[in-house]
Amino acid sequence: MSDLFQQESPLVQIEFSEPKGAAPRIEEKPFNGYLNLRGRSDHTGFIAGVLKVLGVEAPTEANTVIDAGDNRIYWFGPDEWLIVTKPGQQTRVRNDLLAAFAGVFSSVVDNSSGLTTIHVTGDNAAALIATDCPLDLHPREFKPGQCAQTRLAKAGMTISPLADGSGFELIIRRSFADYLLLWLQDAAIAFE
Amino acid sequence: MSKYSIFSLVRNAISYHENWAAAWRSPEPKQEYDALIIGGGGHGLATAYYLAKEHGMTNIAVLEKGWIGGGNTGRNTTIVRSNYLWDESAHLYEKSMQLWEGLSQDLNYNVMFSQRGVYNLGHNLQDMRDIQRRVNANRLNGIDGHVVSPEEIKRAIPEINIDQGCRYPILGASFQPRGGVARHDAVAWGFARGADRYGVDIIQNCEVTAIRQENGAVTGVETTRGRINAKKIGVVVAGHCSVLAEMAGFRMPIESHPLQALVSEPIKPIINTVIMSNAVHGYISQSDKGDLVIGAGIDGYNGYGQRGSFPTIEHTVAAICEMFPIFKRVRMNRQWGGIVDTAPDACPIIGNTPVEGLYFNCGWGTGGFKATPGSGWVFAHNVATGEPHELNRPFSLDRFVTGFLIDEHGAAGVAH
Amino acid sequence: MSQRFRTAQGGRVDREREIQFTFNGKSYTGLAGDTLCSALLANGVHMIGRSWKYHRPRGVMSAGSEEPNAIFQVEKGNRTIPNARGTQVELYDQLDASSVNCWPSLDLDLLSINSKFSRLMPAGFYYKTFMWPQSMWMKYEHFIRKASGLGESPRELDPDRYEHTHAHCDVLVGGGGVAGLSAALAAGRAGARVIIADEQSEFGGLTLASKARIDDGEASQWIENAVAELQQMPEVTLLPRSTVFGYHDYNFLTINQRLSDHLPLAERPASREKLWQVRAQQVVLATGAAERPLIFANNDRPGIMLASAASIYSNRYAVQPGSRAVVFTNNDSAYQSALDLKAAGVEVEAVVDARAGSDSELANTVRSAGIQVINGSVVIDTAGRKRLSSVQVMRLSAEGSSVSGETRALSCDLLAVSGGWSPVVHLNAQSGAKPVWDEANAMFRPGEPTQAQFSAGGANGTLDLAGCLQEGAAAGNQAAIACGFEASTQPARAEPIDSQAILPLWLLPSPYTPGRGPKAFVDMQNDVGAADIALAVREGFKSVEHVKRYTAMGFGTDQGKLGNINGMGILAASMGQSIAATGTTTYRPNYTPVSFGAFAGQNLGDRLFDPVRKTAMHAWHEENGALFEDVGQWKRPWYYPKDGEDLQQAIDRECLAVRDSVGILDASTLGKIEIRGKDSARFLEMIYTNNWMKLEVGKGRYGFMLGEDGMVMDDGVTIRLAEDHFFMHTTTGGAAGVLAWMERWLQTEWPEMEVFLTSVTDHWATAAVVGPKSRAVVSAVCDGIDFSAQAFPFMASKTGTIGDVECRVNRISFSGELAYEVNIPANHGRFMWEKLMQAGAAFNITPYGTETMHVLRAEKGYVIVGQDTDGSVTVDDLGLNWALSKTKDDFIGKRSLSRPDTVRKDRKQLVGLLTEDPQTVIPEGAQLVDDPKAPTPVPMIGHVSSSYYSACCGHSIAMALVKGGRDRMGDTVYASLAGGRVIEATITESVFYDKEGAKADV
Amino acid sequence: MFLIECPWCGLRDETEFSCAGEAHIARPLETEKLSDEEWADYLFMRSNPKGAHREQWLHAAGCRRYFNALRDTVTYKISATYKIGETPPSEGKK
Ligand SMILES: Cc1cc2nc3c(=O)[nH]c(=O)nc-3n(C[C@H](O)[C@H](O)[C@H](O)COP(=O)(O)OP(=O)(O)OC[C@H]3O[C@@H](n4cnc5c(N)ncnc54)[C@H](O)[C@@H]3O)c2cc1C
Ligand SMILES: NC(=O)c1ccc[n+]([C@@H]2O[C@H](COP(=O)([O-])OP(=O)(O)OC[C@H]3O[C@@H](n4cnc5c(N)ncnc54)[C@H](O)[C@@H]3O)[C@@H](O)[C@H]2O)c1
Ligand SMILES: Cc1cc2nc3c(=O)[nH]c(=O)nc-3n(C[C@H](O)[C@H](O)[C@H](O)COP(=O)(O)O)c2cc1C
Ligand SMILES: [Zn+2]
């Protein structure tokens, strides 16, 4: 049995169905790796460690996300990032980072089961999310390459526009995932 | 001044209501009084009334910066109950309840005190433990009340949703039959008229801008209508108490927060009691005029703006719709906010201050309307004698130094 | 066609589409495009309701949101709407409307008797009576309540849904009359993101009912073009049927959009309303101006309406609002109404103008149309019971303060009144500005904005069409420029009109002695008359806010839109002061009432009212019959009843299974925080009350967190994973708070500390495997760990694998049994759980929930923060002094522990209780007394915080906080319960089971 | 409804934040040496001004950073936000 077979997404109790009418498509991209990265962005050892393992520096511009090969790095705060890896890669990336940070004030914490990713796509993707997200999702204001930690209804999320402009990626917490999906599905009724 | 009654009403109707006297005079402030009460809310006016009535101090004035009753007294959801957990609170609020029970007659002013009962709902097992604890304590303190089941609640309030499958199901409630509501404005006006009858000067549009003291004792105040002297000053300004404390040179353990409320359009009677839920943050009763009167939770920031933030209202209305799904098509007519003075232990501060002759009565936060007569009664004692009454002794400012807090947060779930 | 008062042509109604509706049970027809009121008027129905207090017959006063009288119950059953304003209810097929607040019927309303006693019911009469005997008030109140209120609340569940949306824009335009449309065009053409909202079904505002011309065409054509152009702009959102009802701080505005109420019941979409929460860079308020009536005796009869409403009904709805009209005014605009009425085929008896002369172009047009103009005169009274039949007119003295001469009766069934115009400053005032009195034009103009905001058109006090167009375009341009766009739209053109000054009039002079004549109404909905205002002043209620509260003026569903300005004028006159000095009452949301459902949106019901947080094993618990307990937002298994078991039977079984063999508990909800950095131990020394520097790597320790007030705030086990790496557990309910609390100290007080915190609550699924057979179970499931007692002692932590997934096992016990908490990344949570169940099958492994967990821990005397503590309990009160470091200089809350009250000897202390009768369980929350027979108030010595029947001990056990309890071992105390029931109990230590702690130590 | 400029994330909606009360209340260093009055002063006494107020906010749904704001408690206008450790702007009274 490979370990992937032993996994269950937080959304196991949710039924995903084909969108009706003009409702956006909502799908899960399960089982990515999620690493919470902490460090002082002005510390050379830290910068070098990230560069060494991920091939890029952690973004220091607020509310941005960058691609780093197979991985993506989201700015979370002045000393905090989220690294999203391909499924199953998290342990290797974590161990490499931990090794690269030897002696450097930093933290790399595996939160892979704590988060999951949702894609909301289609013409009304922004409208669906805007039902209860206070962020301005207009393409003039929120472009691919940007990301934001904000809220959706009564739960937190990290949102970023998909590169192809088809919609948004939402990274949400496991224990709120069920609620948020039910919430989005209910909100989608307005577009059916 | 004529007494109010059905006979005086008929008599005056015959003379086209041309002969009603003013409910209170609007005198010019004198240069000096035996005592000043700063703040013309319910508490300040009640203090003046009882100072005159119980302590014979009639050469006194109430100074109000705006119009009397325009502070929290005029913007609260009017819930009256005395079923508090801790002995100290229970005794104080019960004293108030007893005064409420004869208040219209005592004041000769119908304050429409309506003892329609108050339900405090429990939504989880810990809520129910707390409710049991409080009701048991109330009973031993001689305060009416009992624990009721969801079915009993439903019988009394057929409109309520007791479905056990809902997000925060109603598991039960405490019920205090003697609790209820009153007509808030009438409370201020009734006390004002009552105090005026004893000769108390009620001076509106008179903002206190400085407190004068000599050798650690008060001598008077500066106001927007000039200097007024007095050797005893009672400060009863609710949300503004820190501002007044600063004038007197000390700080208070108080934060002033917006607290919001709203009313629906008037509808025919449908809610015949008072329902409070701390867990989902909604409080509801129906005024005699027919509007549903709904109170929200506090806004998290300090604010003197008499307005709060929209999400607070949004959540409160959702909570009401969750408890009363049939009200979704009823409409909200108006929303507003007050400035509540919250203390760390959610209990009032009543008593002496570091300045001699200066007394403070504040910290009633989200729940002082119910205490209006009792608060005035004990504070009058304190101002008149210079010493706290037994009922307000535990509520002194120095409890923050000794640590003797009367924490009504935890178990009693204080609010309104 | 039964619509006898429908004009032959014109209007914006669709003559091809007849619509059936019923009013008070009687069937009528109207046309598509009608409102309920216009359709009723088309059928000659003028008396549509009764007033609130005196039950006087009332008719339609206006054609908009200011309507005080035309209040209906629309529909019955689950789609009923109480208090719908008939002027804004769009007619749809089979609409069912009835009057509110009259019984048994509108025609014969028994409470109209009140009108006979109206002299006994002046403002505030209830404060003066109903006081004797004291006990009777509740009876009086019962009848008072029955008599008040307007419509009926729904009694059935609402089938409709309500939506929310957040929106952002450069320019929000509130109001879509010509001023608003001009602003939207200007901003939209500049490229700005624009939202324009209007409460009506069509954009265009008052001008829809106007025959004026814009840009050399009909005004209505210009409106149509403007709307079409806006619709083409991708960045412009047009919201019809959308009321901007709140203007909050930081240019946050709320809009209620009605999606379905205008459709026949059968055709309605799922969503009824949508609440827009808008952040605007700039706001243009173009909410128009509202006409005021005039205040004279009996000014409330059906058939009396605003002159502008008469125009709107004539021009927009193609209805004759009467057959024979008198127009009564103090300004020019009503002359247009006279022309409009005449054009609609209404006979216009006269225009009565309070001004001595009127020679504006408009007035002259009226004269030349053959309409008589009676200058220098006012209406002093009216006649007609359920419909106006005539008005009486007298001459006004030159200085305007009295009337004289002959009374002249003019017979008419319509009186169109105009007392001038009031800019709709509501939103401007809500936003924080203070309206400014303009004496010359007798109006409150919008105040100096306190936010990024413009007012334009009628809303700004500009009443002529050309001015409205010009101001709208200017505001739109400026707003767009302020957002960084280039904007230069030229305003549309209209003919300027000459007009003559208004003669401000509040309470009109009349031959009656003030206060003695018939009532002259100011607030029609609340039956507040001019005499009530005078009475309030006489009684000392002099502030405008006092007058509002004493008389109820402006308290109605119209919030005084129609009456307040007149009321303030009358109040000012009564007080002998200016209107500017009198001021307005406070403007607040909602501009018009908004249904509760719209506020709640979709945030309702078992799934969406509040997040339901679930663990990775949730589905398994459901499948296996668990009942759940709410702990914070989490659902935790409470117990797992087997067929027919009640709570007690289930927990007896669960408890015994754990103590005898092995049980399993989902502990995933505990808060989990990773703490990293070289100062982590030092940080924990401050956060917890005990010592952390010397904790071995691989070992855990139990700790208490205090608030700075010294009271217990949270507890849990923290494990040292490396010198600079800890793993903290918090309580389920406390998790978020503890993280924020620790971050706050780190970020604000000790930023130099090298510590990073990361919440991993959601990442780990945790199963507590508990009981003598737990070692066998976990050994069978987890690889790579030596579970022997020596290798894996109590409070140790090890990593291993389950399958090929890394897991962490902590030997922690909250039950006094040998126990292991097995943690695995939550995606594998159910997999782990099922493995453990499989491995445990041999030992009859028993899943248990929070209730059994509570009993097990109580048997051991372990406390639960939040149940055995309430924010007023210290560690010492709990008898857990060992957890307070004696060696640390400081930790959070330490100083508070030496305050006079915290060192008191008679503080309440946690003790155990054993009941006299071992089968009796003291209810939790019971109060304890020494003497149950003591007179009230009975002194209380403490209360029972936890209490259970313990199947393992074979008797009931309880924990209680008792004054000086630790010095009272062996004393008898009494739990005093409702109904005089008393339970006797003895104070004991709080450990009831395995006092030596032998069971965990194996 | 405030729009708050997080010094890290920029302008965000009030609902992403929570207010953490008066700012610049330093925890005393040697707490054991304080009198009960001094300790009570630190614990409970607040300036609670009507007007300019320095207060802490947490960008709870965003970057999870605490920061300070200078806000008027009457108009609710935020005249500045600044990072922890930065000197407060001098506007406002006191
Ligand atoms: C929305 C809301 C709902 C509430 N619901 C309830 C409830 O259901 N039940 C309940 O028991 N309590 C409730 N409360 C709390 C209750 O309203 C207050 O505790 C109580 O009214 C306080 O009365 P007061 O007389 O002390 O204060 P206020 O009525 O606020 O009076 C203080 C007065 O002092 C004046 N003042 C201030 N500064 C000065 C100065 N410098 N010079 C002169 N005068 C000054 C003010 O203008 C004001 O009139 C609620 C409060 C609010 C805001
Ligand atoms: N002759 C006169 O004395 C006189 C007086 C007043 C107005 N007028 C005429 O009226 C017109 C005024 O144009 P205007 O555009 O300024 O005003 P308007 O009254 O035509 O339009 C205002 C619009 O705002 C809407 N509205 C008001 N409050 C709203 C809210 N809170 N939310 C959503 N919508 C709301 C109204 O439904 C209306 O459609 C001009 O044609 C002017 O000449 C003439
Ligand atoms: C118990 C209670 C009932 C109220 N009922 C109404 C009402 O029926 N109609 C109304 O317009 N306002 C009602 N109000 C609100 C007041 O109009 C007003 O908003 C409130 O007293 C705050 O004052 P302000 O808005 O002038 O600041 C009520 C207020 C209270 C406290
Ligand atoms: Zn931020």
mmCIF file of N, CA and C in Angstrom, chain B residues 65 207 239-243 246 251-256 258 299-311 344 397 399-402 405, chain D residues 1-2 13-15 19-22 25 36-37 40-51 53 55 57 71-76 93-94:
data_model
loop_
_atom_site.group_PDB
_atom_site.id
_atom_site.type_symbol
_atom_site.label_atom_id
_atom_site.label_comp_id
_atom_site.label_asym_id
_atom_site.label_seq_id
_atom_site.Cartn_x
_atom_site.Cartn_y
_atom_site.Cartn_z
ATOM 1 N N LYS B 65 -24.551 67.272 30.045
ATOM 2 C CA LYS B 65 -23.933 67.996 28.931
ATOM 3 C C LYS B 65 -24.885 68.147 27.751
ATOM 4 N N GLU B 207 -22.022 71.113 30.119
ATOM 5 C CA GLU B 207 -20.965 70.107 30.134
ATOM 6 C C GLU B 207 -19.899 70.476 31.150
ATOM 7 N N GLY B 239 -20.121 56.045 29.991
ATOM 8 C CA GLY B 239 -19.017 55.948 29.027
ATOM 9 C C GLY B 239 -17.979 57.047 29.140
ATOM 10 N N HIS B 240 -18.339 58.143 29.751
ATOM 11 C CA HIS B 240 -17.398 59.258 29.846
ATOM 12 C C HIS B 240 -16.620 59.279 31.153
ATOM 13 N N CYS B 241 -16.698 58.227 31.963
ATOM 14 C CA CYS B 241 -16.091 58.318 33.293
ATOM 15 C C CYS B 241 -14.582 58.511 33.228
ATOM 16 N N SER B 242 -13.925 57.921 32.229
ATOM 17 C CA SER B 242 -12.471 58.120 32.162
ATOM 18 C C SER B 242 -12.130 59.579 31.864
ATOM 19 N N VAL B 243 -13.006 60.206 31.080
ATOM 20 C CA VAL B 243 -12.767 61.614 30.738
ATOM 21 C C VAL B 243 -12.857 62.467 32.001
ATOM 22 N N GLU B 246 -9.921 61.798 34.306
ATOM 23 C CA GLU B 246 -8.724 62.512 33.874
ATOM 24 C C GLU B 246 -8.766 63.967 34.356
ATOM 25 N N ARG B 251 -6.747 57.758 36.806
ATOM 26 C CA ARG B 251 -7.240 56.913 35.723
ATOM 27 C C ARG B 251 -8.192 55.863 36.281
ATOM 28 N N MET B 252 -8.994 55.318 35.394
ATOM 29 C CA MET B 252 -9.979 54.311 35.801
ATOM 30 C C MET B 252 -9.675 52.990 35.090
ATOM 31 N N PRO B 253 -10.085 51.892 35.685
ATOM 32 C CA PRO B 253 -9.925 50.606 35.004
ATOM 33 C C PRO B 253 -11.080 50.372 34.040
ATOM 34 N N ILE B 254 -11.233 51.297 33.136
ATOM 35 C CA ILE B 254 -12.427 51.302 32.280
ATOM 36 C C ILE B 254 -12.014 51.485 30.830
ATOM 37 N N GLU B 255 -12.701 50.779 29.957
ATOM 38 C CA GLU B 255 -12.625 51.091 28.536
ATOM 39 C C GLU B 255 -14.032 51.416 28.059
ATOM 40 N N SER B 256 -14.132 52.421 27.208
ATOM 41 C CA SER B 256 -15.447 52.782 26.672
ATOM 42 C C SER B 256 -15.598 52.198 25.278
ATOM 43 N N PRO B 258 -18.253 50.899 21.944
ATOM 44 C CA PRO B 258 -19.591 51.005 21.346
ATOM 45 C C PRO B 258 -20.381 49.725 21.632
ATOM 46 N N ASP B 299 -18.649 46.053 20.484
ATOM 47 C CA ASP B 299 -17.600 46.190 19.476
ATOM 48 C C ASP B 299 -16.242 46.212 20.175
ATOM 49 N N GLY B 300 -15.250 45.658 19.505
ATOM 50 C CA GLY B 300 -13.990 45.351 20.174
ATOM 51 C C GLY B 300 -13.075 46.523 20.460
ATOM 52 N N TYR B 301 -13.355 47.680 19.895
ATOM 53 C CA TYR B 301 -12.449 48.812 20.050
ATOM 54 C C TYR B 301 -13.075 49.879 20.944
ATOM 55 N N ASN B 302 -12.225 50.753 21.464
ATOM 56 C CA ASN B 302 -12.747 51.878 22.240
ATOM 57 C C ASN B 302 -13.467 52.825 21.288
ATOM 58 N N GLY B 303 -14.565 53.386 21.738
ATOM 59 C CA GLY B 303 -15.274 54.288 20.845
ATOM 60 C C GLY B 303 -16.259 55.168 21.587
ATOM 61 N N TYR B 304 -16.157 56.448 21.309
ATOM 62 C CA TYR B 304 -17.088 57.418 21.868
ATOM 63 C C TYR B 304 -18.043 57.906 20.782
ATOM 64 N N GLY B 305 -18.114 57.188 19.684
ATOM 65 C CA GLY B 305 -18.842 57.693 18.528
ATOM 66 C C GLY B 305 -20.324 57.375 18.526
ATOM 67 N N GLN B 306 -20.812 56.658 19.529
ATOM 68 C CA GLN B 306 -22.211 56.216 19.538
ATOM 69 C C GLN B 306 -22.577 55.501 18.243
ATOM 70 N N ARG B 307 -21.601 54.801 17.714
ATOM 71 C CA ARG B 307 -21.893 53.941 16.572
ATOM 72 C C ARG B 307 -20.835 52.853 16.546
ATOM 73 N N GLY B 308 -21.194 51.726 15.990
ATOM 74 C CA GLY B 308 -20.256 50.607 15.938
ATOM 75 C C GLY B 308 -20.093 50.134 14.510
ATOM 76 N N SER B 309 -19.633 48.922 14.363
ATOM 77 C CA SER B 309 -19.343 48.413 13.034
ATOM 78 C C SER B 309 -20.471 47.523 12.529
ATOM 79 N N PHE B 310 -20.580 47.492 11.221
ATOM 80 C CA PHE B 310 -21.678 46.774 10.585
ATOM 81 C C PHE B 310 -21.709 45.273 10.888
ATOM 82 N N PRO B 311 -20.554 44.568 10.867
ATOM 83 C CA PRO B 311 -20.620 43.122 11.067
ATOM 84 C C PRO B 311 -21.254 42.719 12.402
ATOM 85 N N PRO B 344 -12.909 45.514 34.024
ATOM 86 C CA PRO B 344 -12.313 44.198 33.767
ATOM 87 C C PRO B 344 -13.146 43.042 34.305
ATOM 88 N N LEU B 397 -13.374 51.115 44.181
ATOM 89 C CA LEU B 397 -12.278 51.169 43.223
ATOM 90 C C LEU B 397 -11.087 50.348 43.694
ATOM 91 N N ARG B 399 -10.868 47.517 44.827
ATOM 92 C CA ARG B 399 -10.855 46.072 44.587
ATOM 93 C C ARG B 399 -9.845 45.701 43.499
ATOM 94 N N PHE B 400 -9.497 46.678 42.672
ATOM 95 C CA PHE B 400 -8.517 46.377 41.632
ATOM 96 C C PHE B 400 -7.120 46.298 42.214
ATOM 97 N N VAL B 401 -6.942 46.899 43.367
ATOM 98 C CA VAL B 401 -5.656 46.807 44.044
ATOM 99 C C VAL B 401 -5.583 45.535 44.879
ATOM 100 N N THR B 402 -6.658 45.248 45.601
ATOM 101 C CA THR B 402 -6.621 44.054 46.456
ATOM 102 C C THR B 402 -6.790 42.780 45.643
ATOM 103 N N LEU B 405 -11.924 41.051 42.843
ATOM 104 C CA LEU B 405 -12.829 41.316 41.733
ATOM 105 C C LEU B 405 -14.065 40.443 41.889
ATOM 106 N N MET D 1 -17.364 51.036 9.440
ATOM 107 C CA MET D 1 -16.505 49.861 9.231
ATOM 108 C C MET D 1 -15.158 50.305 8.753
ATOM 109 N N PHE D 2 -14.177 50.078 9.596
ATOM 110 C CA PHE D 2 -12.864 50.640 9.310
ATOM 111 C C PHE D 2 -12.193 49.961 8.116
ATOM 112 N N ASP D 13 -9.855 45.237 5.266
ATOM 113 C CA ASP D 13 -11.139 45.403 5.924
ATOM 114 C C ASP D 13 -11.037 45.145 7.433
ATOM 115 N N GLU D 14 -11.808 45.885 8.177
ATOM 116 C CA GLU D 14 -11.795 45.753 9.641
ATOM 117 C C GLU D 14 -11.992 44.313 10.109
ATOM 118 N N THR D 15 -12.795 43.555 9.359
ATOM 119 C CA THR D 15 -13.121 42.211 9.822
ATOM 120 C C THR D 15 -11.918 41.271 9.805
ATOM 121 N N CYS D 19 -8.970 44.168 17.770
ATOM 122 C CA CYS D 19 -8.357 45.245 18.536
ATOM 123 C C CYS D 19 -7.846 44.677 19.844
ATOM 124 N N ALA D 20 -6.646 45.066 20.220
ATOM 125 C CA ALA D 20 -6.043 44.508 21.432
ATOM 126 C C ALA D 20 -5.834 45.560 22.510
ATOM 127 N N GLY D 21 -6.567 46.659 22.418
ATOM 128 C CA GLY D 21 -6.549 47.627 23.518
ATOM 129 C C GLY D 21 -5.404 48.618 23.463
ATOM 130 N N GLU D 22 -5.261 49.349 24.535
ATOM 131 C CA GLU D 22 -4.290 50.441 24.586
ATOM 132 C C GLU D 22 -2.872 49.951 24.313
ATOM 133 N N ILE D 25 1.789 49.908 26.766
ATOM 134 C CA ILE D 25 1.764 49.606 28.199
ATOM 135 C C ILE D 25 2.858 48.583 28.420
ATOM 136 N N ASP D 36 1.160 46.954 45.433
ATOM 137 C CA ASP D 36 -0.117 46.495 44.891
ATOM 138 C C ASP D 36 -0.742 47.567 44.003
ATOM 139 N N GLU D 37 -0.582 48.808 44.401
ATOM 140 C CA GLU D 37 -1.154 49.903 43.614
ATOM 141 C C GLU D 37 -0.482 49.992 42.247
ATOM 142 N N ALA D 40 -1.626 47.175 40.128
ATOM 143 C CA ALA D 40 -3.004 47.397 39.675
ATOM 144 C C ALA D 40 -3.017 48.422 38.545
ATOM 145 N N ASP D 41 -2.146 49.392 38.654
ATOM 146 C CA ASP D 41 -2.079 50.424 37.631
ATOM 147 C C ASP D 41 -1.706 49.811 36.280
ATOM 148 N N TYR D 42 -0.700 48.960 36.302
ATOM 149 C CA TYR D 42 -0.285 48.285 35.069
ATOM 150 C C TYR D 42 -1.391 47.355 34.553
ATOM 151 N N LEU D 43 -1.986 46.628 35.482
ATOM 152 C CA LEU D 43 -2.962 45.614 35.086
ATOM 153 C C LEU D 43 -4.245 46.202 34.523
ATOM 154 N N PHE D 44 -4.771 47.193 35.209
ATOM 155 C CA PHE D 44 -6.151 47.579 34.950
ATOM 156 C C PHE D 44 -6.368 49.018 34.485
ATOM 157 N N MET D 45 -5.500 49.928 34.922
ATOM 158 C CA MET D 45 -5.811 51.337 34.652
ATOM 159 C C MET D 45 -5.486 51.667 33.193
ATOM 160 N N ARG D 46 -6.441 52.332 32.550
ATOM 161 C CA ARG D 46 -6.288 52.646 31.133
ATOM 162 C C ARG D 46 -6.599 54.116 30.911
ATOM 163 N N SER D 47 -5.977 54.684 29.857
ATOM 164 C CA SER D 47 -6.222 56.115 29.672
ATOM 165 C C SER D 47 -7.566 56.354 28.987
ATOM 166 N N ASN D 48 -7.992 55.475 28.114
ATOM 167 C CA ASN D 48 -9.358 55.526 27.567
ATOM 168 C C ASN D 48 -9.795 56.918 27.126
ATOM 169 N N PRO D 49 -8.962 57.589 26.341
ATOM 170 C CA PRO D 49 -9.272 58.989 26.030
ATOM 171 C C PRO D 49 -10.404 59.133 25.023
ATOM 172 N N LYS D 50 -11.030 60.271 25.089
ATOM 173 C CA LYS D 50 -11.997 60.664 24.055
ATOM 174 C C LYS D 50 -11.200 61.504 23.073
ATOM 175 N N GLY D 51 -10.838 60.921 21.951
ATOM 176 C CA GLY D 51 -9.962 61.605 21.006
ATOM 177 C C GLY D 51 -8.857 60.653 20.593
ATOM 178 N N HIS D 53 -6.133 58.088 20.357
ATOM 179 C CA HIS D 53 -5.861 56.903 21.172
ATOM 180 C C HIS D 53 -4.836 56.049 20.469
ATOM 181 N N GLU D 55 -3.390 52.491 20.085
ATOM 182 C CA GLU D 55 -3.902 51.165 20.429
ATOM 183 C C GLU D 55 -3.246 50.090 19.585
ATOM 184 N N TRP D 57 -3.468 46.636 17.383
ATOM 185 C CA TRP D 57 -4.372 45.815 16.584
ATOM 186 C C TRP D 57 -3.619 44.581 16.139
ATOM 187 N N ARG D 71 -5.668 56.302 16.599
ATOM 188 C CA ARG D 71 -7.044 56.405 16.098
ATOM 189 C C ARG D 71 -7.824 57.357 16.985
ATOM 190 N N ASP D 72 -8.681 58.115 16.376
ATOM 191 C CA ASP D 72 -9.536 59.013 17.134
ATOM 192 C C ASP D 72 -10.775 58.235 17.569
ATOM 193 N N THR D 73 -11.049 58.237 18.849
ATOM 194 C CA THR D 73 -12.146 57.403 19.339
ATOM 195 C C THR D 73 -13.510 58.050 19.121
ATOM 196 N N VAL D 74 -13.534 59.262 18.579
ATOM 197 C CA VAL D 74 -14.818 59.885 18.277
ATOM 198 C C VAL D 74 -15.110 59.809 16.782
ATOM 199 N N THR D 75 -14.140 60.262 15.982
ATOM 200 C CA THR D 75 -14.366 60.229 14.532
ATOM 201 C C THR D 75 -14.021 58.858 13.960
ATOM 202 N N TYR D 76 -13.295 58.086 14.707
ATOM 203 C CA TYR D 76 -12.810 56.756 14.296
ATOM 204 C C TYR D 76 -11.753 56.843 13.201
ATOM 205 N N LYS D 93 -3.315 64.485 21.200
ATOM 206 C CA LYS D 93 -2.900 65.026 22.492
ATOM 207 C C LYS D 93 -2.118 63.986 23.279
ATOM 208 N N LYS D 94 -1.400 64.445 24.252
ATOM 209 C CA LYS D 94 -0.592 63.631 25.168
ATOM 210 C C LYS D 94 0.587 62.956 24.494
#
